[in-house]
mmCIF file of C-alpha atoms in Angstrom:
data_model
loop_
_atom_site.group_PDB
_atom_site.id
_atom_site.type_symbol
_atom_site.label_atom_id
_atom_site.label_comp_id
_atom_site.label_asym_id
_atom_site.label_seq_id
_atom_site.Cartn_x
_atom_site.Cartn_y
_atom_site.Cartn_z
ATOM 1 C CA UNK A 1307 24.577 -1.927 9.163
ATOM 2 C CA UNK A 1308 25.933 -4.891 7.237
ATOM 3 C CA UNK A 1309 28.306 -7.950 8.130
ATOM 4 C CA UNK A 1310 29.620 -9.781 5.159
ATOM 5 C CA UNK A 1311 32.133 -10.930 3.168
ATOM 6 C CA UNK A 1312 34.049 -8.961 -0.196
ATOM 7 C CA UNK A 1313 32.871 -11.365 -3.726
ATOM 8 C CA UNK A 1314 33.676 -9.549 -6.318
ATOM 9 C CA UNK A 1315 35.368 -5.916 -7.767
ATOM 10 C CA UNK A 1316 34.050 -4.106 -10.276
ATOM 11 C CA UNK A 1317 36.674 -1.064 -12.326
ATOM 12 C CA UNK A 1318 35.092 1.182 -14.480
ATOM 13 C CA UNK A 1319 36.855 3.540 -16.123
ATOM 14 C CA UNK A 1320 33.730 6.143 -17.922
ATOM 15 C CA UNK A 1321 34.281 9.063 -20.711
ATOM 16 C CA UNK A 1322 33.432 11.434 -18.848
ATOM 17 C CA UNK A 1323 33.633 11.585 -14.281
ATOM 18 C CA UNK A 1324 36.171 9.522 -12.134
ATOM 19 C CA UNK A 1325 37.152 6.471 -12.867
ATOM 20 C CA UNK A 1326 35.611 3.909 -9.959
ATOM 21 C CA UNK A 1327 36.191 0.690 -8.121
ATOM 22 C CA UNK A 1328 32.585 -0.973 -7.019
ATOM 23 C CA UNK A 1329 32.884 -3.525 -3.794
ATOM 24 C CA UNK A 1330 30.202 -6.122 -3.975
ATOM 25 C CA UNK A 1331 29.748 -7.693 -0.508
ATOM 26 C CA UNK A 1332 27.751 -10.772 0.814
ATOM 27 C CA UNK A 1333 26.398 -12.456 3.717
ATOM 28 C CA UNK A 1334 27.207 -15.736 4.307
ATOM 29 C CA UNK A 1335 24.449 -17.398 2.457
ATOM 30 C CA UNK A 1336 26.497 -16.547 -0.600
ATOM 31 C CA UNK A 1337 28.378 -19.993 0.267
ATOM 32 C CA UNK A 1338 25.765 -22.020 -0.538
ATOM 33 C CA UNK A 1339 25.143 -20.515 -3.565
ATOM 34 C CA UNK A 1340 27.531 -22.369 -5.985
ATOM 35 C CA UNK A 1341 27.332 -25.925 -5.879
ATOM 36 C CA UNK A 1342 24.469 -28.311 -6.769
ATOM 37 C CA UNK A 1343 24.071 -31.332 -4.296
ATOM 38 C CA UNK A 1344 22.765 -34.988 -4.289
ATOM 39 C CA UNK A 1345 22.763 -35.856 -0.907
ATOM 40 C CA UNK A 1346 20.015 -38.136 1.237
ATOM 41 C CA UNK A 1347 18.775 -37.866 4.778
ATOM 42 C CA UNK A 1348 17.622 -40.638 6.377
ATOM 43 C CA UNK A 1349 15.806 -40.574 10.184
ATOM 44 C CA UNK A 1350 16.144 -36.659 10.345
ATOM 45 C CA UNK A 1351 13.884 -34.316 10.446
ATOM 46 C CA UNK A 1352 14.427 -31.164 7.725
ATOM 47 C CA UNK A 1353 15.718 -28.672 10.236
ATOM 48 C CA UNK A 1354 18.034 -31.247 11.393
ATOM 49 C CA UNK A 1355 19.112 -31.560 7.831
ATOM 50 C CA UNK A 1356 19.630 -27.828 7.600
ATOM 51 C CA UNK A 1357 21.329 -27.714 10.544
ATOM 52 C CA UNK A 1358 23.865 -29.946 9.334
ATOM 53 C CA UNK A 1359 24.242 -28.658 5.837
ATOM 54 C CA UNK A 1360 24.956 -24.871 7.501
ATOM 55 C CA UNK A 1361 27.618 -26.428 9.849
ATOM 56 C CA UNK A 1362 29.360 -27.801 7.155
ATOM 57 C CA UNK A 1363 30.289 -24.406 5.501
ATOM 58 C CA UNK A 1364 31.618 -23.114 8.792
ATOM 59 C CA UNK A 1365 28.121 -21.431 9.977
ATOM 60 C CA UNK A 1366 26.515 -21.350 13.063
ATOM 61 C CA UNK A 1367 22.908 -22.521 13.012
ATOM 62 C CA UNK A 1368 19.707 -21.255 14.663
ATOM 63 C CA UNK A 1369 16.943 -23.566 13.361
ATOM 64 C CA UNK A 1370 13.518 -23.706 14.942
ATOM 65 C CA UNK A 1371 12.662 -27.666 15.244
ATOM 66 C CA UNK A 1372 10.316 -28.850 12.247
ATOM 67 C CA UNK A 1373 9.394 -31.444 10.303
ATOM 68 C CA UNK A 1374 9.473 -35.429 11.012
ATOM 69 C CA UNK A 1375 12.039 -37.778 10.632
ATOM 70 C CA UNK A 1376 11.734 -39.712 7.683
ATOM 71 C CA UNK A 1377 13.434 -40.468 4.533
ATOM 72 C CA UNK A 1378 13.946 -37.523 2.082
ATOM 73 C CA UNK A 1379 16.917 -36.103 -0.701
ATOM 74 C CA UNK A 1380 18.326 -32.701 -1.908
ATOM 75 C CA UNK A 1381 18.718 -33.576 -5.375
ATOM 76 C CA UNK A 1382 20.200 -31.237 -7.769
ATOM 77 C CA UNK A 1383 19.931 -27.731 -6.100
ATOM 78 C CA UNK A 1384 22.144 -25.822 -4.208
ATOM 79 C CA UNK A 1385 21.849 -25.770 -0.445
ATOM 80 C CA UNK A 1386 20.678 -22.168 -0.847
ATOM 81 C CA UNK A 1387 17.700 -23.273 -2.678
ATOM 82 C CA UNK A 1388 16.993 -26.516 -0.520
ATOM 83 C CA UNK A 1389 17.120 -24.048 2.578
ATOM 84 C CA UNK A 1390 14.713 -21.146 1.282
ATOM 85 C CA UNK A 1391 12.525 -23.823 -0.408
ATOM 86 C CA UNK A 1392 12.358 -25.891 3.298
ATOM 87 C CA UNK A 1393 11.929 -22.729 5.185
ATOM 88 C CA UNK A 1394 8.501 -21.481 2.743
ATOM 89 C CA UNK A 1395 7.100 -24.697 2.998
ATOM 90 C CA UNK A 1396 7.291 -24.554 6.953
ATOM 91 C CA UNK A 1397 6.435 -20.698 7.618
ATOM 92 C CA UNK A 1398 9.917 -19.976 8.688
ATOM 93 C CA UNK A 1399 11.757 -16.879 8.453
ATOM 94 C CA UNK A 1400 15.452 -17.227 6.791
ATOM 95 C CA UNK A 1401 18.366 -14.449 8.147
ATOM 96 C CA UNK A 1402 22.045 -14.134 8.109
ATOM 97 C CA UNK A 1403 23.620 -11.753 10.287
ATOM 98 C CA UNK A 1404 27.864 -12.490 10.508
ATOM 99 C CA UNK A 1405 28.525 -15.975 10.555
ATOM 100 C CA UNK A 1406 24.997 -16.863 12.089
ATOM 101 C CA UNK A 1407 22.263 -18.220 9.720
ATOM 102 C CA UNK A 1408 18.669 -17.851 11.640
ATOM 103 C CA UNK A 1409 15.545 -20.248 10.262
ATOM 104 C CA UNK A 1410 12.666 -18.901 12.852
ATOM 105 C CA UNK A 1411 9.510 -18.478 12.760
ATOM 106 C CA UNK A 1412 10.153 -15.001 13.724
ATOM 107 C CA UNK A 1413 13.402 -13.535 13.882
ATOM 108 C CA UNK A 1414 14.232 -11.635 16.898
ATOM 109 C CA UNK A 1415 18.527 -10.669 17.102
ATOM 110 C CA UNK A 1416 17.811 -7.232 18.054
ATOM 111 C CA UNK A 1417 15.406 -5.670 20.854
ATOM 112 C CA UNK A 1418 15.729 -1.986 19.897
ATOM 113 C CA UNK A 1419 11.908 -0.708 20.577
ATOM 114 C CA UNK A 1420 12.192 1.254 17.542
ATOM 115 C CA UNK A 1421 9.361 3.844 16.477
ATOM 116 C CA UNK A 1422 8.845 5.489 13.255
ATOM 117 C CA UNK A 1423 6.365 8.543 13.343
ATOM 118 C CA UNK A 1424 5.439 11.052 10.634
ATOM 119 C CA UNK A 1425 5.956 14.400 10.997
ATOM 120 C CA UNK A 1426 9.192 13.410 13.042
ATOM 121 C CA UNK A 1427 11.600 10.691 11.946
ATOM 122 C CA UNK A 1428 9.368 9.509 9.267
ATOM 123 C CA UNK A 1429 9.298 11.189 5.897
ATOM 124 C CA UNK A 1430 8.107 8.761 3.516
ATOM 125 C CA UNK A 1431 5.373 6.330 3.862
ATOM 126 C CA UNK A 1432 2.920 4.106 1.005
ATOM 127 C CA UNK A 1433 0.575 1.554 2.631
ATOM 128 C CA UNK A 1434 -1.345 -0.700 0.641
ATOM 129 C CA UNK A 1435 -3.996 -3.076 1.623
ATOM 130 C CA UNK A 1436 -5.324 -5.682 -0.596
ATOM 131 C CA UNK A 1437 -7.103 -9.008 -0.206
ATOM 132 C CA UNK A 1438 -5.633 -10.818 -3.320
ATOM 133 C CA UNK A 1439 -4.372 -14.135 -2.667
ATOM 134 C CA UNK A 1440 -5.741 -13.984 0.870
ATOM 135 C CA UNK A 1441 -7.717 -17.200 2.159
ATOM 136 C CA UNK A 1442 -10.163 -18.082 5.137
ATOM 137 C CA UNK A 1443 -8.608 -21.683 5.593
ATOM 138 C CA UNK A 1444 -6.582 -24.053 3.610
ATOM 139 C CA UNK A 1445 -6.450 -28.114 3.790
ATOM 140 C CA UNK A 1446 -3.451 -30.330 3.239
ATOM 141 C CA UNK A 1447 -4.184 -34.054 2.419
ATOM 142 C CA UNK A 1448 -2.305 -37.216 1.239
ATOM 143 C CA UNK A 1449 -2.779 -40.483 1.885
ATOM 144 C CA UNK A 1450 -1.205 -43.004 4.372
ATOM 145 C CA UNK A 1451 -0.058 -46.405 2.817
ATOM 146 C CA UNK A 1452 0.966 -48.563 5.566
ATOM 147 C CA UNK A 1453 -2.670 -47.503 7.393
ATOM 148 C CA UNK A 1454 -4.337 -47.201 3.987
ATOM 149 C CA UNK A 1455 -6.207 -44.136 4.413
ATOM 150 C CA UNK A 1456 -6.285 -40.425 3.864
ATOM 151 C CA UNK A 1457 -4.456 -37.851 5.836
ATOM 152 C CA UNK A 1458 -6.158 -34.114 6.429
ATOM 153 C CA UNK A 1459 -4.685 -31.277 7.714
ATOM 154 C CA UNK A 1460 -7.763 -28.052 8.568
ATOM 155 C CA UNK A 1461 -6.922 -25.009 9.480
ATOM 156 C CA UNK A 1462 -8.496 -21.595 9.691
ATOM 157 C CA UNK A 1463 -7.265 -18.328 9.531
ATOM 158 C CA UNK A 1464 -7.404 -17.691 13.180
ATOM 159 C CA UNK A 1465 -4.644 -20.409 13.725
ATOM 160 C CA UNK A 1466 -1.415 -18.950 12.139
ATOM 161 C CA UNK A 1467 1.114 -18.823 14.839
ATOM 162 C CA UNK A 1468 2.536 -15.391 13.695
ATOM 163 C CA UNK A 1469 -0.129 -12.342 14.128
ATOM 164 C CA UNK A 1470 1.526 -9.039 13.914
ATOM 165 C CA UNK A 1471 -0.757 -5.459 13.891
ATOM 166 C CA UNK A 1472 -3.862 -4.475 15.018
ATOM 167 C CA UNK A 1473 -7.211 -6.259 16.464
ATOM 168 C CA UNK A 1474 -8.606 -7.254 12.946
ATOM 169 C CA UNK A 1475 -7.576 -9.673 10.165
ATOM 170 C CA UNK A 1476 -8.957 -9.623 6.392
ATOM 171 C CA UNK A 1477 -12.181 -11.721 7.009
ATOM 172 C CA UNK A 1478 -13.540 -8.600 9.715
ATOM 173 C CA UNK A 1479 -13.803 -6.809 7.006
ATOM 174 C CA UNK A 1480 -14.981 -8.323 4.602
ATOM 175 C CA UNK A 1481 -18.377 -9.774 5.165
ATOM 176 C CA UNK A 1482 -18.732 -11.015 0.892
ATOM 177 C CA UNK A 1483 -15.949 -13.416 1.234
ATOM 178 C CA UNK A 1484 -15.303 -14.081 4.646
ATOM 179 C CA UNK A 1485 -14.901 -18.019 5.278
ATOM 180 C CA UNK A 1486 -15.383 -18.831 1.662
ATOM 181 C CA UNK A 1487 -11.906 -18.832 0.286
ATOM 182 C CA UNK A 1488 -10.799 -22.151 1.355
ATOM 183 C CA UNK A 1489 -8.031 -23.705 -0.482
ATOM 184 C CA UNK A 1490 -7.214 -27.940 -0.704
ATOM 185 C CA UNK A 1491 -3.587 -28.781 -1.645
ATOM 186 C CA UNK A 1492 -2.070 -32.171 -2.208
ATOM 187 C CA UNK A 1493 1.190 -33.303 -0.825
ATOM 188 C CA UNK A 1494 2.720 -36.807 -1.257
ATOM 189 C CA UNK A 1495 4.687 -36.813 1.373
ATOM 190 C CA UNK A 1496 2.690 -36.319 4.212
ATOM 191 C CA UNK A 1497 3.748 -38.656 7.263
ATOM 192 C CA UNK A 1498 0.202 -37.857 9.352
ATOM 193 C CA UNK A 1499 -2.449 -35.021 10.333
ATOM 194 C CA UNK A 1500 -0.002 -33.343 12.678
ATOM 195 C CA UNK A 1501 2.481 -32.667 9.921
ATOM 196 C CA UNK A 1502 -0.621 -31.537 7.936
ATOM 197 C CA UNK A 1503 -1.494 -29.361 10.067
ATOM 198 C CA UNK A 1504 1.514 -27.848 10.772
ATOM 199 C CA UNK A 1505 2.142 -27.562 6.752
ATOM 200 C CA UNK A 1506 -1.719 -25.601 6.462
ATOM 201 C CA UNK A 1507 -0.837 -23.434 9.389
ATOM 202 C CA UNK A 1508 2.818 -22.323 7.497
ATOM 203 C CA UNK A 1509 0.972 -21.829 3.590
ATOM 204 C CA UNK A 1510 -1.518 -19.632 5.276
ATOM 205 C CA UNK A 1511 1.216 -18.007 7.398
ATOM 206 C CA UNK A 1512 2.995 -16.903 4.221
ATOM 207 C CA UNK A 1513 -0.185 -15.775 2.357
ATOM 208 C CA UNK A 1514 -1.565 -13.895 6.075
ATOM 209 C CA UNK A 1515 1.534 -11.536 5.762
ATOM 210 C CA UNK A 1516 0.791 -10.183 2.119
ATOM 211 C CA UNK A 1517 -2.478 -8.393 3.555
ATOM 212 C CA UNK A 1518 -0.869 -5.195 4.666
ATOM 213 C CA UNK A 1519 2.404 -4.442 3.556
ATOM 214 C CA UNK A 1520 3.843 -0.378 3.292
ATOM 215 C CA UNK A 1521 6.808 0.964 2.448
ATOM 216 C CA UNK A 1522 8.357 3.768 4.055
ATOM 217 C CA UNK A 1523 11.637 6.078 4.300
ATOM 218 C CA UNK A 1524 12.842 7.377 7.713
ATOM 219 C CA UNK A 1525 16.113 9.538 8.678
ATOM 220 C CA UNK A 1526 19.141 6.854 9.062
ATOM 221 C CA UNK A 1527 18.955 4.462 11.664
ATOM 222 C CA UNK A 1528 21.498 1.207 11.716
ATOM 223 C CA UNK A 1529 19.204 -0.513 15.091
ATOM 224 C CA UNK A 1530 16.596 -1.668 12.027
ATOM 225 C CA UNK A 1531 17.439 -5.044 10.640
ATOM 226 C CA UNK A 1532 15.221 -7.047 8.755
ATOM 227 C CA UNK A 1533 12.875 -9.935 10.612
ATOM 228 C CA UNK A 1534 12.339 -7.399 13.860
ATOM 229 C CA UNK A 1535 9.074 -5.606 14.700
ATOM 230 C CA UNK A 1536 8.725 -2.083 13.698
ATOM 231 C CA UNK A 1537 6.267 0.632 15.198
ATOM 232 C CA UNK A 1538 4.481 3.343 12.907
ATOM 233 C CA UNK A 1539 2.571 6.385 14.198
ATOM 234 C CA UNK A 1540 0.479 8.809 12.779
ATOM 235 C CA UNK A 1541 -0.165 7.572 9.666
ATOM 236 C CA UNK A 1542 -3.982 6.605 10.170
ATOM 237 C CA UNK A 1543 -5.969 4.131 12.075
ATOM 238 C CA UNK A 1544 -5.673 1.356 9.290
ATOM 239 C CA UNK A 1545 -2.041 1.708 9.157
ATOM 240 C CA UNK A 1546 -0.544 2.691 12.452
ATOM 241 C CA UNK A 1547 0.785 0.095 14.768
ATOM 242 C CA UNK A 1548 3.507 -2.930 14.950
ATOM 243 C CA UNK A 1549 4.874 -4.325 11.516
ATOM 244 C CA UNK A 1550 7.779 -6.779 10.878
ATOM 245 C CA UNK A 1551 10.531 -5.293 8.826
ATOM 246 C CA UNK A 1552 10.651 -7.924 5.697
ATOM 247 C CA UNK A 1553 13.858 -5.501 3.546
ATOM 248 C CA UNK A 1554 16.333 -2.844 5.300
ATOM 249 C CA UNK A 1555 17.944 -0.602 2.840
ATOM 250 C CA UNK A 1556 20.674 1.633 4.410
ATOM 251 C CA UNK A 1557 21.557 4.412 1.972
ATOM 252 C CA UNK A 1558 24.306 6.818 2.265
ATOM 253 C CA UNK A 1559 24.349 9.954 -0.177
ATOM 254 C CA UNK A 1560 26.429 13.407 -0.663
ATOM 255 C CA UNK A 1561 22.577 14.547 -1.536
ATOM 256 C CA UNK A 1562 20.412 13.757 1.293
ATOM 257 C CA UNK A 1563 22.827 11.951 3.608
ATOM 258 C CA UNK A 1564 21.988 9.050 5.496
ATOM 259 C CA UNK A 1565 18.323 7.121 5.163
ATOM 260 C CA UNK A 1566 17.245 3.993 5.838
ATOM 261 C CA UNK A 1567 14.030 2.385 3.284
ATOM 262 C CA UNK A 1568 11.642 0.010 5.327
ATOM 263 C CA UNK A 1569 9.279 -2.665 3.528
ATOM 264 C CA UNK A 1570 6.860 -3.522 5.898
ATOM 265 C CA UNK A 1571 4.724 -6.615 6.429
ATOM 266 C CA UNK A 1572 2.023 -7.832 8.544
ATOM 267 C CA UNK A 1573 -1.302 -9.992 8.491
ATOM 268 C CA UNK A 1574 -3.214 -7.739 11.088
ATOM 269 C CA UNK A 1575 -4.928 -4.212 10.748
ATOM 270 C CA UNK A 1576 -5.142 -1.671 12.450
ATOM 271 C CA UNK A 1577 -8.294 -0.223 15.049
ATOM 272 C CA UNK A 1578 -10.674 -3.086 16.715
ATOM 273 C CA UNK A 1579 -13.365 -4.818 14.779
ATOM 274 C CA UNK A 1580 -16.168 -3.176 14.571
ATOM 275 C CA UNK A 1581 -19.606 -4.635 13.998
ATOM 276 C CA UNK A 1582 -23.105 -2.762 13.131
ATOM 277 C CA UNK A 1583 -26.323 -3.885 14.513
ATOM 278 C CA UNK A 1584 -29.330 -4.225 11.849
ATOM 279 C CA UNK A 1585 -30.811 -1.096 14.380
ATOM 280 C CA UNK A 1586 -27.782 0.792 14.321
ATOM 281 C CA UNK A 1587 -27.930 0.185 10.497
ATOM 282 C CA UNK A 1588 -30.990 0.972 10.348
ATOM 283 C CA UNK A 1589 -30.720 4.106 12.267
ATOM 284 C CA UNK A 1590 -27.873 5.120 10.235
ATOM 285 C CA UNK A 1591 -29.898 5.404 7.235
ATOM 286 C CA UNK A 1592 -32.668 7.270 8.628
ATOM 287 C CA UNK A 1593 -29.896 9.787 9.496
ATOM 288 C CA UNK A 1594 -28.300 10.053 6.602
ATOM 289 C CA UNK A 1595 -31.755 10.474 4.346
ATOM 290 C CA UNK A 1596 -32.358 13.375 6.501
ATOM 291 C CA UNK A 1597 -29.070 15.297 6.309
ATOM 292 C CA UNK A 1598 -29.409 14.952 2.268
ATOM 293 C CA UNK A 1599 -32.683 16.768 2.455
ATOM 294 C CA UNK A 1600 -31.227 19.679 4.335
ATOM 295 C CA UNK A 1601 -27.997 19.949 2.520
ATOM 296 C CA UNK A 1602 -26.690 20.509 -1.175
ATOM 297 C CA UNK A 1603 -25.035 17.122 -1.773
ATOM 298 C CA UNK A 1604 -20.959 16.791 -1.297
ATOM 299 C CA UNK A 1605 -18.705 14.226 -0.585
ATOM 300 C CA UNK A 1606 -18.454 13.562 2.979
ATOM 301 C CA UNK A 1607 -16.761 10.208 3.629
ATOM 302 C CA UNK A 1608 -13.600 10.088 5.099
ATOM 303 C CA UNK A 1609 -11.403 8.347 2.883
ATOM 304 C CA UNK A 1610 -8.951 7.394 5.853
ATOM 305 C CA UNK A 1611 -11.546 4.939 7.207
ATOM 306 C CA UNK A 1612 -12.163 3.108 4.608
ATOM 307 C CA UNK A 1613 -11.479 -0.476 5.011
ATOM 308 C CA UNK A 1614 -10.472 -2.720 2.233
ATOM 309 C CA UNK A 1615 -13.208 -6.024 1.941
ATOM 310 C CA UNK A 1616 -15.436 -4.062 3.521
ATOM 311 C CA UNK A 1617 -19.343 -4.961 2.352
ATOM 312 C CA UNK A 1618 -20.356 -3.380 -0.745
ATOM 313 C CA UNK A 1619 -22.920 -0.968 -1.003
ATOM 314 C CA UNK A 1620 -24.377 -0.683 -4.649
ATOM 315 C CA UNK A 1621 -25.384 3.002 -4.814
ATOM 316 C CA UNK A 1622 -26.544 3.601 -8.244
ATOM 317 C CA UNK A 1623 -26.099 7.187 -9.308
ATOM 318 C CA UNK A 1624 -28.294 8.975 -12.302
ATOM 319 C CA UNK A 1625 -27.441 11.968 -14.290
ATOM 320 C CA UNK A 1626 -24.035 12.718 -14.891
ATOM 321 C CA UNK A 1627 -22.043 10.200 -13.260
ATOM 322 C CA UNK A 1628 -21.910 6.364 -14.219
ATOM 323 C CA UNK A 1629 -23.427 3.315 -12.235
ATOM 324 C CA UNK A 1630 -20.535 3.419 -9.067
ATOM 325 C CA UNK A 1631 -19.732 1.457 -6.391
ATOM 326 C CA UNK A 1632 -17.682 2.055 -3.297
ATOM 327 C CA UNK A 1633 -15.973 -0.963 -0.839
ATOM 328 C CA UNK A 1634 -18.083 1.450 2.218
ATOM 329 C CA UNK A 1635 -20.560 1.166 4.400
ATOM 330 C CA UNK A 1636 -20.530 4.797 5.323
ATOM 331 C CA UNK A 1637 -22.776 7.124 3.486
ATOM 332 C CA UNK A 1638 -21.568 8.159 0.414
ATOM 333 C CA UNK A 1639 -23.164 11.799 -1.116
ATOM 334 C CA UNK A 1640 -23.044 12.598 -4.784
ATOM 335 C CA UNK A 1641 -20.923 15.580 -6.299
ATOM 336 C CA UNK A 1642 -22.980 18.377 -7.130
ATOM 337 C CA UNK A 1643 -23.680 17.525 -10.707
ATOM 338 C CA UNK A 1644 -26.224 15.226 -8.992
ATOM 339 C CA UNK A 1645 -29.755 17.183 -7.713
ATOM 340 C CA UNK A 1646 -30.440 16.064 -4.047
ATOM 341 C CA UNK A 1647 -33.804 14.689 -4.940
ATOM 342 C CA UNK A 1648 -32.530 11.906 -7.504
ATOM 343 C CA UNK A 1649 -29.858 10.516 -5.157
ATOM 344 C CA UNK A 1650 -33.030 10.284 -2.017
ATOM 345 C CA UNK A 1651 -35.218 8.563 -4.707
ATOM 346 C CA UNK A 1652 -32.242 6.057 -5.852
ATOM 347 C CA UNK A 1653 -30.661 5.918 -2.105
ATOM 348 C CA UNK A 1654 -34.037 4.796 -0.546
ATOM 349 C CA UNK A 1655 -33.647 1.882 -2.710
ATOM 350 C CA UNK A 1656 -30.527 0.547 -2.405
ATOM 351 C CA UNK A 1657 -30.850 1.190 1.079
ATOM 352 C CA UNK A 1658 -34.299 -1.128 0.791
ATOM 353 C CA UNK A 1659 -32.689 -3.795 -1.386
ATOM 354 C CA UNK A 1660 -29.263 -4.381 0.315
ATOM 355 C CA UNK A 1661 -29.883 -3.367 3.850
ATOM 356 C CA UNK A 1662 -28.025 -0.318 5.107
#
């Protein structure tokens, strides 16, 4: 599960228990760690510089081609940082596995088809779903002084190269924000419009894969490494389906024995996108009103298909309960504090005023 080298001991000698020897091991990026550089490239493009900066410790490089060949420095950081920093700003994925460094923009060393599902191997899992940070597009621009003019680099969300999940990104859910969250960011050294583009596409990469991430615990497995795709089953429609692996931990314990801890990433949800018509809405509604006139009120939406982003229904509540709203639009019935009559009364319009 782990190919490294031995950097430090650790003795500890404790009042009371067994006295202990602790082994830290490293991968290889460790060697880059210590020493701060001033060093300049000149007609090479940045994985080319990378390339050449690994092969100098001894390691053997596999760096997807990027960037343009220009002029640029490493000044006063350590290689380690001028290779994470180079592989962010490009969308690339950074692993070391032996004496091999990979900078991809996916990283694919194993081709296990591995499958986690609950009830079976699975025993742990924690999704989460949130739209912070997310964006609809993003812009790089500069400016070009030997053609004296600007440079701009548009991209929308439907252009990252990297889409791991389901059928449906952030913006099918959300019809509030979708297409408005559009971010402009200056860079200096921009060379033209490709590189701009190609710089948009990586920022919204990085962001894209912060949408859905889980964690989960499963019985010990050494084929899962970090950077390959993972299947989950059984754990709802929103969640099920293909994730990358971001962290691996392999644990090995006299109490439970041996489990392996899965962080889980991906920019795609789960199920197809579903869209309403304003009849189907409408129809919906109708429905609904009727089934609260025949019924003493209770919850009856199904929290496992609820969809984060999802339009926002204001359904005002009276009587016991606070002004609420809920990120549905599924029908939503008070608890039973509420009398049928007021929520029909208050239902018909919000229903009116925002549509379904």
């Amino acid at each position: 599960v782990f190919v490294g080298e031995v950097t430090e001991f650790i003795q500890e000698y404790k009042e009371y228990g067994h006295q202990r020897l602790k082994v830290v091991c490293k991968n290889c990026l460790h060697q880059l760690q210590n020493a701060h550089q001033a060093l300049s490239f000149e007609f090479k493009t940045l994985s080319e510089a990378l390339v050449s900066r690994l092969e100098s410790y001894g390691i053997k490089a596999h760096v997807d081609s990027f960037g343009t060949k220009k002029y640029f420095v490493e000044s006063q950081i350590t290689d380690y940082e001028f290779l994470m920093e180079s592989a962010n700003k490009y969308g690339k994925t950074v692993y070391a596995h032996g004496n091999k460094v990979y900078v991809q923009d996916e990283v694919t060393i194993s081709n296990e088809d591995v499958v986690l599902e609950w009830g079976k191997s699975l025993v742990y899992f924690r999704g989460r779903e949130s739209l912070k940070g997310q964006l609809s597009g993003c812009s790089f621009v500069g400016w070009d002084s030997r053609k004296g003019q600007g440079i701009t680099g548009r991209v929308s969300l439907g252009e990252v190269p990297v889409k791991v999940g389901g059928g449906r990104s952030w913006e099918d859910n959300s019809k509030a924000a979708g297409g408005r969250w559009h971010s402009t960011i200056m860079e200096e050294s921009l060379r033209d419009r490709e590189e701009a583009v190609v710089l948009a596409k990586a920022y919204l990469q990085n962001l894209s894969m912060q949408y859905q991430m889980a964690e989960c615990k499963c019985e010990g497995d050494q084929r899962i490494l970090p950077g390959m795709r993972v299947t989950v089953k059984y754990v709802g429609e929103s969640y099920s389906g293909e994730y990358i692996a971001n962290h691996v931990i392999h644990e090995f314990s006299v109490y439970v024995g041996y489990t392996t801890t899965v962080y889980l990433k991906r920019n795609m949800a789960g199920g197809e996108k579903k869209r309403v018509s304003e009849i189907e809405r409408v129809r919906g509604m109708r429905e609904t009103l009727r089934s609260l006139n025949k019924r003493k009120p209770q919850l009856v939406s199904d929290i496992s298909q609820l969809q984060v982003g999802q339009q926002i229904e204001n359904m005002e509540y009276v009587g016991e309960m606070e002004t609420s709203h809920f990120t549905t639009s599924d029908a939503v019935v008070p608890s039973e504090t509420l009398e049928s009559n007021q929520m029909v009364e208050k239902g018909v319009e919000s229903f009116g005023k925002y549509g379904g």
